[in-house]
Amino acid sequence: MLLKRLLPICLIVLVLAGLIYLRQPQTDGQVSRTALIMGTVVDIRAYGEDNKQLEQAVTKAFEEMSRVEQLFSSHIAESEISRLSAATESLSLSPEVIRLLQMGQQIGADTSGAFNMSLGALKDLWQIEGEEPHIPSEQELSAVLKKTGSGALTIVDDKVIKSKADLKIDLGGIAKGYAVDRAVSVLRQAGVTSATVNAGGDIALLGDKQGRPWRIGIQHPRQTNDLLVTLQLKDQAVVTSGDYERFFERDGIRYHHIFDPVSGKPARQCQSVTVVAADAASADALATAAFVLGPDAGLKLLEGLSNVEGLLVSADGKLMKTSGLPE
Ligand code: AMP
Ligand code: MG
């Protein structure tokens, strides 16, 4: 009897609480949402006066990131990148894909081949992210390295020519950054002036936070709950490549997802590299490349590029920074 009387009251309380909860983002000038894209949790936060506008902009930004995933993912059989991997000689691709491939090629050339978009077969062999990762023998490695190669793609207009038929393309080191850039661009076009897009450590910042720079904490590669530094940034991108992101351990050795294209094994000289640049695609590729090059050559590379800053942690835990890092 008492339960019967209490039930409608409980329902009303629940509905009111729900309404208050739903209205909350409307009142504080912030829309914050997450989605799973490119195998990563993507978090978008947009700030402004008009919550309806922010909501619509954030929806469009997520749609744009999914569109980019459809173009570049090697897990999607119909993506342009999967079709390029399947092609035996050459393939005509859309201008957008050509542009990102050209950017990756340029960064490959600038980093003595440390950034290499042809490591798909190597990634398949190691299965670092799979259920059953595999430590390959030297024979397996040398066989699979024959299916990779720096400068393995030639681009003529809209046509990509492969130097080998079994070359498998993998844009895992740059596409997430590009997707983040596209999300920011869509937010900007929709009239948003203040936002952050974070795809598992690939971060792009639109504008600032109420007149002040965003404060971005960079994770310590070994003490997961600690920060290495806090960076103060606006209208920039900051991307970290770390050996703690995707890895497995066997006999006390850590095997992670960033490969040295020469040895075909996980690059051993760094624990993490963070790059600050104007756009997330460049920062993404440069972080991967500097990680492979190691702390000394990596620092030299980043220091030599204009509008690029960085932070490197060597394998023995030493912290190195470029001179203009905005802490
Ligand atoms: P990131 O987390 O941005 O450093 O990128 C790592 C991902 O990029 C890996 O999961 C691979 O898909 C790909 N990758 C690994 N090694 C390299 C490399 N040397 N150059 C370019 N991409 C790489
Ligand atoms: Mg990268």
mmCIF file of C-alpha atoms and ligand atoms in Angstrom:
data_model
loop_
_atom_site.group_PDB
_atom_site.id
_atom_site.type_symbol
_atom_site.label_atom_id
_atom_site.label_comp_id
_atom_site.label_asym_id
_atom_site.label_seq_id
_atom_site.Cartn_x
_atom_site.Cartn_y
_atom_site.Cartn_z
ATOM 1 C CA MET A 1 0.000 0.000 0.000
ATOM 2 C CA LEU A 2 2.715 2.426 1.102
ATOM 3 C CA LEU A 3 4.785 1.340 -1.909
ATOM 4 C CA LYS A 4 1.858 2.103 -4.213
ATOM 5 C CA ARG A 5 1.625 5.662 -2.849
ATOM 6 C CA LEU A 6 5.361 6.248 -2.966
ATOM 7 C CA LEU A 7 5.756 4.997 -6.521
ATOM 8 C CA PRO A 8 4.263 8.055 -8.310
ATOM 9 C CA ILE A 9 6.300 10.387 -6.064
ATOM 10 C CA CYS A 10 9.475 8.473 -6.883
ATOM 11 C CA LEU A 11 8.647 8.671 -10.572
ATOM 12 C CA ILE A 12 8.116 12.443 -10.404
ATOM 13 C CA VAL A 13 11.410 12.888 -8.529
ATOM 14 C CA LEU A 14 13.201 10.770 -11.153
ATOM 15 C CA VAL A 15 11.701 12.723 -14.074
ATOM 16 C CA LEU A 16 12.610 16.059 -12.438
ATOM 17 C CA ALA A 17 16.152 14.870 -11.748
ATOM 18 C CA GLY A 18 16.417 13.732 -15.364
ATOM 19 C CA LEU A 19 15.198 17.095 -16.635
ATOM 20 C CA ILE A 20 17.659 18.969 -14.423
ATOM 21 C CA TYR A 21 20.445 16.672 -15.624
ATOM 22 C CA LEU A 22 19.528 17.158 -19.277
ATOM 23 C CA ARG A 23 19.260 20.911 -18.863
ATOM 24 C CA GLN A 24 22.667 21.174 -17.195
ATOM 25 C CA PRO A 25 24.768 21.564 -20.346
ATOM 26 C CA GLN A 26 22.287 24.193 -21.563
ATOM 27 C CA THR A 27 23.039 26.422 -18.597
ATOM 28 C CA ASP A 28 26.805 26.249 -18.325
ATOM 29 C CA GLY A 29 27.735 27.136 -21.915
ATOM 30 C CA GLN A 30 29.554 23.881 -22.528
ATOM 31 C CA VAL A 31 28.827 20.791 -24.552
ATOM 32 C CA SER A 32 30.987 17.761 -23.870
ATOM 33 C CA ARG A 33 30.622 14.413 -25.611
ATOM 34 C CA THR A 34 32.626 11.266 -26.277
ATOM 35 C CA ALA A 35 32.466 8.635 -29.025
ATOM 36 C CA LEU A 36 34.536 5.663 -30.124
ATOM 37 C CA ILE A 37 36.217 6.459 -33.449
ATOM 38 C CA MET A 38 39.354 4.880 -34.980
ATOM 39 C CA GLY A 39 39.494 2.492 -32.034
ATOM 40 C CA THR A 40 39.970 5.418 -29.671
ATOM 41 C CA VAL A 41 37.778 7.305 -27.243
ATOM 42 C CA VAL A 42 37.332 10.753 -28.774
ATOM 43 C CA ASP A 43 36.318 13.574 -26.471
ATOM 44 C CA ILE A 44 35.001 16.866 -27.861
ATOM 45 C CA ARG A 45 34.250 19.876 -25.643
ATOM 46 C CA ALA A 46 32.864 23.062 -27.106
ATOM 47 C CA TYR A 47 32.250 26.295 -25.215
ATOM 48 C CA GLY A 48 30.017 29.246 -26.082
ATOM 49 C CA GLU A 49 26.752 31.025 -25.435
ATOM 50 C CA ASP A 50 24.371 29.045 -27.601
ATOM 51 C CA ASN A 51 24.131 25.419 -26.494
ATOM 52 C CA LYS A 52 21.968 24.370 -29.412
ATOM 53 C CA GLN A 53 24.599 25.652 -31.823
ATOM 54 C CA LEU A 54 27.327 23.889 -29.825
ATOM 55 C CA GLU A 55 25.370 20.608 -29.848
ATOM 56 C CA GLN A 56 24.917 20.748 -33.630
ATOM 57 C CA ALA A 57 28.566 21.652 -34.177
ATOM 58 C CA VAL A 58 29.802 18.780 -32.007
ATOM 59 C CA THR A 59 27.529 16.319 -33.843
ATOM 60 C CA LYS A 60 28.962 17.515 -37.177
ATOM 61 C CA ALA A 61 32.525 17.228 -35.848
ATOM 62 C CA PHE A 62 31.972 13.580 -34.850
ATOM 63 C CA GLU A 63 30.377 12.866 -38.257
ATOM 64 C CA GLU A 64 33.420 14.371 -39.934
ATOM 65 C CA MET A 65 35.794 12.180 -37.915
ATOM 66 C CA SER A 66 33.790 9.081 -38.896
ATOM 67 C CA ARG A 67 33.967 10.154 -42.540
ATOM 68 C CA VAL A 68 37.764 10.454 -42.239
ATOM 69 C CA GLU A 69 37.927 6.992 -40.635
ATOM 70 C CA GLN A 70 36.051 5.546 -43.631
ATOM 71 C CA LEU A 71 38.699 6.993 -45.962
ATOM 72 C CA PHE A 72 41.863 6.034 -44.110
ATOM 73 C CA SER A 73 41.232 2.968 -41.963
ATOM 74 C CA SER A 74 43.038 -0.233 -42.887
ATOM 75 C CA HIS A 75 40.381 -2.154 -40.928
ATOM 76 C CA ILE A 76 37.661 -1.057 -43.359
ATOM 77 C CA ALA A 77 37.920 -3.125 -46.546
ATOM 78 C CA GLU A 78 36.382 -0.454 -48.827
ATOM 79 C CA SER A 79 38.476 2.449 -47.486
ATOM 80 C CA GLU A 80 40.716 4.132 -50.048
ATOM 81 C CA ILE A 81 43.771 3.031 -48.046
ATOM 82 C CA SER A 82 42.649 -0.632 -47.992
ATOM 83 C CA ARG A 83 42.007 -0.461 -51.737
ATOM 84 C CA LEU A 84 45.495 0.979 -52.233
ATOM 85 C CA SER A 85 46.978 -1.882 -50.188
ATOM 86 C CA ALA A 86 45.044 -4.389 -52.307
ATOM 87 C CA ALA A 87 46.085 -2.765 -55.609
ATOM 88 C CA THR A 88 49.003 -4.459 -57.338
ATOM 89 C CA GLU A 89 50.427 -1.510 -59.276
ATOM 90 C CA SER A 90 48.640 1.798 -58.887
ATOM 91 C CA LEU A 91 45.356 3.397 -57.958
ATOM 92 C CA SER A 92 43.660 6.766 -58.437
ATOM 93 C CA LEU A 93 42.594 8.264 -55.121
ATOM 94 C CA SER A 94 40.606 11.275 -53.939
ATOM 95 C CA PRO A 95 42.404 14.629 -53.555
ATOM 96 C CA GLU A 96 42.033 14.489 -49.769
ATOM 97 C CA VAL A 97 43.769 11.104 -49.507
ATOM 98 C CA ILE A 98 46.479 12.206 -51.944
ATOM 99 C CA ARG A 99 47.148 15.298 -49.789
ATOM 100 C CA LEU A 100 47.590 13.287 -46.576
ATOM 101 C CA LEU A 101 49.811 10.739 -48.342
ATOM 102 C CA GLN A 102 51.952 13.611 -49.692
ATOM 103 C CA MET A 103 52.220 15.102 -46.235
ATOM 104 C CA GLY A 104 53.279 11.719 -44.820
ATOM 105 C CA GLN A 105 55.824 11.305 -47.616
ATOM 106 C CA GLN A 106 57.298 14.735 -46.872
ATOM 107 C CA ILE A 107 57.612 13.904 -43.165
ATOM 108 C CA GLY A 108 59.148 10.549 -44.136
ATOM 109 C CA ALA A 109 61.745 12.413 -46.222
ATOM 110 C CA ASP A 110 62.407 14.971 -43.452
ATOM 111 C CA THR A 111 62.968 12.216 -40.871
ATOM 112 C CA SER A 112 65.314 9.946 -42.860
ATOM 113 C CA GLY A 113 62.511 7.444 -43.283
ATOM 114 C CA ALA A 114 61.739 7.146 -39.543
ATOM 115 C CA PHE A 115 58.134 7.966 -40.430
ATOM 116 C CA ASN A 116 57.051 5.264 -42.831
ATOM 117 C CA MET A 117 53.501 4.648 -44.064
ATOM 118 C CA SER A 118 54.274 1.237 -45.583
ATOM 119 C CA LEU A 119 54.573 -0.805 -42.382
ATOM 120 C CA GLY A 120 51.160 -2.487 -42.641
ATOM 121 C CA ALA A 121 52.591 -6.006 -43.111
ATOM 122 C CA LEU A 122 54.884 -5.507 -40.112
ATOM 123 C CA LYS A 123 51.956 -4.422 -37.968
ATOM 124 C CA ASP A 124 50.017 -7.527 -39.041
ATOM 125 C CA LEU A 125 52.966 -9.759 -38.162
ATOM 126 C CA TRP A 126 53.425 -8.441 -34.613
ATOM 127 C CA GLN A 127 49.723 -8.190 -33.739
ATOM 128 C CA ILE A 128 50.655 -5.851 -30.868
ATOM 129 C CA GLU A 129 47.034 -4.846 -30.365
ATOM 130 C CA GLY A 130 45.581 -8.281 -31.015
ATOM 131 C CA GLU A 131 44.498 -11.047 -28.675
ATOM 132 C CA GLU A 132 47.602 -13.070 -29.465
ATOM 133 C CA PRO A 133 50.626 -10.869 -30.067
ATOM 134 C CA HIS A 134 53.568 -12.565 -31.727
ATOM 135 C CA ILE A 135 57.316 -12.014 -31.323
ATOM 136 C CA PRO A 136 58.652 -12.732 -34.813
ATOM 137 C CA SER A 137 61.880 -14.572 -35.574
ATOM 138 C CA GLU A 138 64.656 -12.782 -37.512
ATOM 139 C CA GLN A 139 63.657 -14.784 -40.612
ATOM 140 C CA GLU A 140 60.054 -13.684 -40.311
ATOM 141 C CA LEU A 141 61.175 -10.098 -39.835
ATOM 142 C CA SER A 142 63.444 -10.030 -42.866
ATOM 143 C CA ALA A 143 60.710 -11.625 -44.986
ATOM 144 C CA VAL A 144 58.128 -9.048 -43.931
ATOM 145 C CA LEU A 145 60.521 -6.099 -44.241
ATOM 146 C CA LYS A 146 60.686 -6.931 -47.966
ATOM 147 C CA LYS A 147 57.024 -5.924 -48.098
ATOM 148 C CA THR A 148 57.799 -2.453 -46.711
ATOM 149 C CA GLY A 149 60.038 0.352 -47.869
ATOM 150 C CA SER A 150 60.628 4.070 -47.500
ATOM 151 C CA GLY A 151 59.829 5.966 -50.674
ATOM 152 C CA ALA A 152 57.698 2.997 -51.657
ATOM 153 C CA LEU A 153 54.924 5.188 -53.084
ATOM 154 C CA THR A 154 55.158 7.562 -56.024
ATOM 155 C CA ILE A 155 52.387 10.093 -56.520
ATOM 156 C CA VAL A 156 51.600 11.487 -59.963
ATOM 157 C CA ASP A 157 48.538 13.754 -59.970
ATOM 158 C CA ASP A 158 45.742 11.642 -58.469
ATOM 159 C CA LYS A 159 47.570 8.369 -59.039
ATOM 160 C CA VAL A 160 49.558 6.474 -56.414
ATOM 161 C CA ILE A 161 52.086 4.017 -57.823
ATOM 162 C CA LYS A 162 53.327 1.221 -55.563
ATOM 163 C CA SER A 163 56.940 0.063 -55.845
ATOM 164 C CA LYS A 164 55.863 -3.442 -54.769
ATOM 165 C CA ALA A 165 52.555 -5.243 -55.212
ATOM 166 C CA ASP A 166 52.428 -6.555 -51.640
ATOM 167 C CA LEU A 167 53.054 -3.192 -49.990
ATOM 168 C CA LYS A 168 50.478 -2.638 -47.249
ATOM 169 C CA ILE A 169 49.770 0.961 -46.319
ATOM 170 C CA ASP A 170 49.158 1.960 -42.705
ATOM 171 C CA LEU A 171 48.368 5.536 -41.736
ATOM 172 C CA GLY A 172 48.079 4.733 -38.017
ATOM 173 C CA GLY A 173 50.801 7.289 -37.271
ATOM 174 C CA ILE A 174 49.087 10.282 -38.894
ATOM 175 C CA ALA A 175 45.370 9.700 -39.629
ATOM 176 C CA LYS A 176 44.144 10.216 -36.072
ATOM 177 C CA GLY A 177 45.832 13.613 -35.986
ATOM 178 C CA TYR A 178 44.279 14.477 -39.334
ATOM 179 C CA ALA A 179 40.822 13.443 -38.097
ATOM 180 C CA VAL A 180 41.270 15.703 -35.057
ATOM 181 C CA ASP A 181 42.225 18.608 -37.347
ATOM 182 C CA ARG A 182 39.134 18.003 -39.456
ATOM 183 C CA ALA A 183 36.936 18.019 -36.338
ATOM 184 C CA VAL A 184 38.370 21.398 -35.313
ATOM 185 C CA SER A 185 37.840 22.751 -38.800
ATOM 186 C CA VAL A 186 34.179 21.679 -38.768
ATOM 187 C CA LEU A 187 33.664 23.227 -35.320
ATOM 188 C CA ARG A 188 35.202 26.492 -36.542
ATOM 189 C CA GLN A 189 33.018 26.514 -39.668
ATOM 190 C CA ALA A 190 29.967 26.027 -37.453
ATOM 191 C CA GLY A 191 30.859 29.214 -35.593
ATOM 192 C CA VAL A 192 32.487 27.681 -32.516
ATOM 193 C CA THR A 193 35.420 29.748 -31.211
ATOM 194 C CA SER A 194 36.484 27.729 -28.181
ATOM 195 C CA ALA A 195 36.831 23.937 -28.157
ATOM 196 C CA THR A 196 39.095 20.975 -27.497
ATOM 197 C CA VAL A 197 39.214 17.715 -29.436
ATOM 198 C CA ASN A 198 41.082 14.826 -27.829
ATOM 199 C CA ALA A 199 41.450 11.464 -29.583
ATOM 200 C CA GLY A 200 43.360 9.413 -27.018
ATOM 201 C CA GLY A 201 46.223 11.879 -26.661
ATOM 202 C CA ASP A 202 46.004 13.497 -30.099
ATOM 203 C CA ILE A 203 44.706 16.909 -29.051
ATOM 204 C CA ALA A 204 43.785 19.999 -31.064
ATOM 205 C CA LEU A 205 42.691 23.240 -29.481
ATOM 206 C CA LEU A 206 40.370 25.787 -31.035
ATOM 207 C CA GLY A 207 40.875 29.288 -29.644
ATOM 208 C CA ASP A 208 41.481 29.629 -25.919
ATOM 209 C CA LYS A 209 39.529 29.049 -22.728
ATOM 210 C CA GLN A 210 37.783 32.289 -21.791
ATOM 211 C CA GLY A 211 40.753 34.476 -22.654
ATOM 212 C CA ARG A 212 43.332 32.159 -21.104
ATOM 213 C CA PRO A 213 45.422 29.414 -22.676
ATOM 214 C CA TRP A 214 44.274 25.829 -22.255
ATOM 215 C CA ARG A 215 46.294 23.918 -19.692
ATOM 216 C CA ILE A 216 47.145 20.508 -21.093
ATOM 217 C CA GLY A 217 48.702 17.959 -18.777
ATOM 218 C CA ILE A 218 51.157 15.535 -20.385
ATOM 219 C CA GLN A 219 51.116 12.078 -18.859
ATOM 220 C CA HIS A 220 54.243 10.607 -17.312
ATOM 221 C CA PRO A 221 55.141 7.521 -19.411
ATOM 222 C CA ARG A 222 55.792 5.332 -16.367
ATOM 223 C CA GLN A 223 53.834 6.867 -13.473
ATOM 224 C CA THR A 224 50.388 6.767 -15.044
ATOM 225 C CA ASN A 225 48.779 9.014 -12.453
ATOM 226 C CA ASP A 226 51.469 11.702 -12.643
ATOM 227 C CA LEU A 227 52.001 14.516 -15.108
ATOM 228 C CA LEU A 228 55.358 15.242 -16.720
ATOM 229 C CA VAL A 229 54.513 18.869 -17.406
ATOM 230 C CA THR A 230 51.513 21.094 -17.985
ATOM 231 C CA LEU A 231 51.578 22.990 -21.273
ATOM 232 C CA GLN A 232 49.802 26.293 -21.871
ATOM 233 C CA LEU A 233 48.484 26.366 -25.416
ATOM 234 C CA LYS A 234 45.907 27.956 -27.679
ATOM 235 C CA ASP A 235 44.976 27.371 -31.337
ATOM 236 C CA GLN A 236 47.543 24.579 -31.537
ATOM 237 C CA ALA A 237 47.797 20.820 -31.502
ATOM 238 C CA VAL A 238 49.664 18.605 -29.089
ATOM 239 C CA VAL A 239 50.213 14.905 -29.733
ATOM 240 C CA THR A 240 52.017 12.255 -27.723
ATOM 241 C CA SER A 241 53.470 8.957 -28.943
ATOM 242 C CA GLY A 242 54.285 6.629 -26.083
ATOM 243 C CA ASP A 243 55.411 3.045 -25.533
ATOM 244 C CA TYR A 244 52.721 2.769 -22.833
ATOM 245 C CA GLU A 245 49.785 3.266 -25.185
ATOM 246 C CA ARG A 246 49.581 -0.120 -26.886
ATOM 247 C CA PHE A 247 51.971 -2.805 -25.748
ATOM 248 C CA PHE A 248 52.418 -6.259 -24.293
ATOM 249 C CA GLU A 249 55.173 -7.598 -22.070
ATOM 250 C CA ARG A 250 56.996 -10.894 -22.283
ATOM 251 C CA ASP A 251 59.967 -12.002 -20.137
ATOM 252 C CA GLY A 252 60.185 -8.493 -18.739
ATOM 253 C CA ILE A 253 60.493 -6.886 -22.180
ATOM 254 C CA ARG A 254 57.948 -4.364 -23.391
ATOM 255 C CA TYR A 255 56.835 -4.730 -27.022
ATOM 256 C CA HIS A 256 54.921 -1.705 -28.278
ATOM 257 C CA HIS A 257 53.328 -0.335 -31.437
ATOM 258 C CA ILE A 258 55.911 2.151 -32.781
ATOM 259 C CA PHE A 259 58.285 0.350 -35.108
ATOM 260 C CA ASP A 260 61.785 1.130 -36.232
ATOM 261 C CA PRO A 261 61.371 0.645 -40.011
ATOM 262 C CA VAL A 262 64.968 -0.623 -40.328
ATOM 263 C CA SER A 263 64.901 -3.401 -37.709
ATOM 264 C CA GLY A 264 61.165 -4.060 -37.909
ATOM 265 C CA LYS A 265 61.096 -4.110 -34.094
ATOM 266 C CA PRO A 266 59.609 -1.673 -31.574
ATOM 267 C CA ALA A 267 61.803 1.446 -31.400
ATOM 268 C CA ARG A 268 63.839 1.265 -28.195
ATOM 269 C CA GLN A 269 65.276 4.709 -27.482
ATOM 270 C CA CYS A 270 62.274 6.583 -26.053
ATOM 271 C CA GLN A 271 59.456 6.133 -23.566
ATOM 272 C CA SER A 272 57.429 9.011 -24.983
ATOM 273 C CA VAL A 273 57.558 11.984 -27.325
ATOM 274 C CA THR A 274 55.152 14.925 -27.231
ATOM 275 C CA VAL A 275 54.991 17.358 -30.140
ATOM 276 C CA VAL A 276 53.315 20.763 -30.234
ATOM 277 C CA ALA A 277 52.565 22.056 -33.745
ATOM 278 C CA ALA A 278 50.062 24.168 -35.649
ATOM 279 C CA ASP A 279 48.111 21.098 -36.752
ATOM 280 C CA ALA A 280 47.563 17.650 -35.250
ATOM 281 C CA ALA A 281 48.400 15.668 -38.415
ATOM 282 C CA SER A 282 51.968 17.064 -38.479
ATOM 283 C CA ALA A 283 52.308 16.744 -34.704
ATOM 284 C CA ASP A 284 51.101 13.122 -34.918
ATOM 285 C CA ALA A 285 53.559 12.088 -37.632
ATOM 286 C CA LEU A 286 56.450 14.044 -36.091
ATOM 287 C CA ALA A 287 55.864 12.462 -32.671
ATOM 288 C CA THR A 288 55.985 8.970 -34.193
ATOM 289 C CA ALA A 289 59.115 9.876 -36.202
ATOM 290 C CA ALA A 290 60.963 11.521 -33.290
ATOM 291 C CA PHE A 291 60.133 8.481 -31.146
ATOM 292 C CA VAL A 292 61.829 6.233 -33.716
ATOM 293 C CA LEU A 293 64.819 8.572 -34.161
ATOM 294 C CA GLY A 294 65.471 8.613 -30.411
ATOM 295 C CA PRO A 295 65.933 11.494 -27.960
ATOM 296 C CA ASP A 296 69.030 13.122 -29.470
ATOM 297 C CA ALA A 297 68.156 13.002 -33.165
ATOM 298 C CA GLY A 298 64.468 13.519 -32.298
ATOM 299 C CA LEU A 299 65.202 16.663 -30.294
ATOM 300 C CA LYS A 300 67.400 17.971 -33.107
ATOM 301 C CA LEU A 301 64.627 17.323 -35.633
ATOM 302 C CA LEU A 302 61.970 19.144 -33.591
ATOM 303 C CA GLU A 303 64.287 22.029 -32.671
ATOM 304 C CA GLY A 304 65.044 22.537 -36.358
ATOM 305 C CA LEU A 305 61.396 22.949 -37.398
ATOM 306 C CA SER A 306 59.714 26.335 -37.109
ATOM 307 C CA ASN A 307 56.519 26.532 -35.013
ATOM 308 C CA VAL A 308 57.191 23.073 -33.615
ATOM 309 C CA GLU A 309 58.118 22.284 -30.019
ATOM 310 C CA GLY A 310 58.561 19.003 -28.230
ATOM 311 C CA LEU A 311 59.250 17.021 -25.130
ATOM 312 C CA LEU A 312 61.048 13.680 -25.200
ATOM 313 C CA VAL A 313 61.556 11.073 -22.500
ATOM 314 C CA SER A 314 64.482 8.759 -23.243
ATOM 315 C CA ALA A 315 64.445 5.030 -22.521
ATOM 316 C CA ASP A 316 66.296 5.686 -19.241
ATOM 317 C CA GLY A 317 63.703 8.260 -18.176
ATOM 318 C CA LYS A 318 65.619 11.456 -18.969
ATOM 319 C CA LEU A 319 63.454 14.440 -19.943
ATOM 320 C CA MET A 320 64.503 16.621 -22.888
ATOM 321 C CA LYS A 321 62.691 19.698 -24.201
ATOM 322 C CA THR A 322 62.957 22.068 -27.149
ATOM 323 C CA SER A 323 63.878 25.621 -26.207
ATOM 324 C CA GLY A 324 60.474 27.213 -26.837
ATOM 325 C CA LEU A 325 58.175 24.743 -25.087
ATOM 326 C CA PRO A 326 55.223 26.759 -23.689
ATOM 327 C CA GLU A 327 55.087 25.458 -20.103
HETATM 328 P P1 AMP B 1 51.449 6.884 -32.900
HETATM 329 O O1 AMP B 1 50.642 6.310 -31.789
HETATM 330 O O2 AMP B 1 50.906 8.109 -33.505
HETATM 331 O O3 AMP B 1 52.908 7.015 -32.570
HETATM 332 O O4 AMP B 1 51.383 5.874 -34.103
HETATM 333 C C1 AMP B 1 51.647 4.538 -33.966
HETATM 334 C C2 AMP B 1 50.954 3.833 -35.073
HETATM 335 O O5 AMP B 1 51.540 4.265 -36.307
HETATM 336 C C3 AMP B 1 51.122 2.343 -35.011
HETATM 337 O O6 AMP B 1 50.024 1.728 -34.382
HETATM 338 C C4 AMP B 1 51.224 1.966 -36.488
HETATM 339 O O7 AMP B 1 49.937 1.892 -37.035
HETATM 340 C C5 AMP B 1 51.911 3.163 -37.100
HETATM 341 N N1 AMP B 1 53.378 3.133 -37.067
HETATM 342 C C6 AMP B 1 54.198 2.374 -36.293
HETATM 343 N N2 AMP B 1 55.476 2.644 -36.538
HETATM 344 C C7 AMP B 1 55.490 3.622 -37.491
HETATM 345 C C8 AMP B 1 56.514 4.341 -38.166
HETATM 346 N N3 AMP B 1 57.811 4.136 -37.923
HETATM 347 N N4 AMP B 1 56.123 5.271 -39.075
HETATM 348 C C9 AMP B 1 54.827 5.498 -39.336
HETATM 349 N N5 AMP B 1 53.817 4.863 -38.733
HETATM 350 C C10 AMP B 1 54.138 3.930 -37.820
HETATM 351 MG MG MG B 2 51.757 9.566 -34.596
#
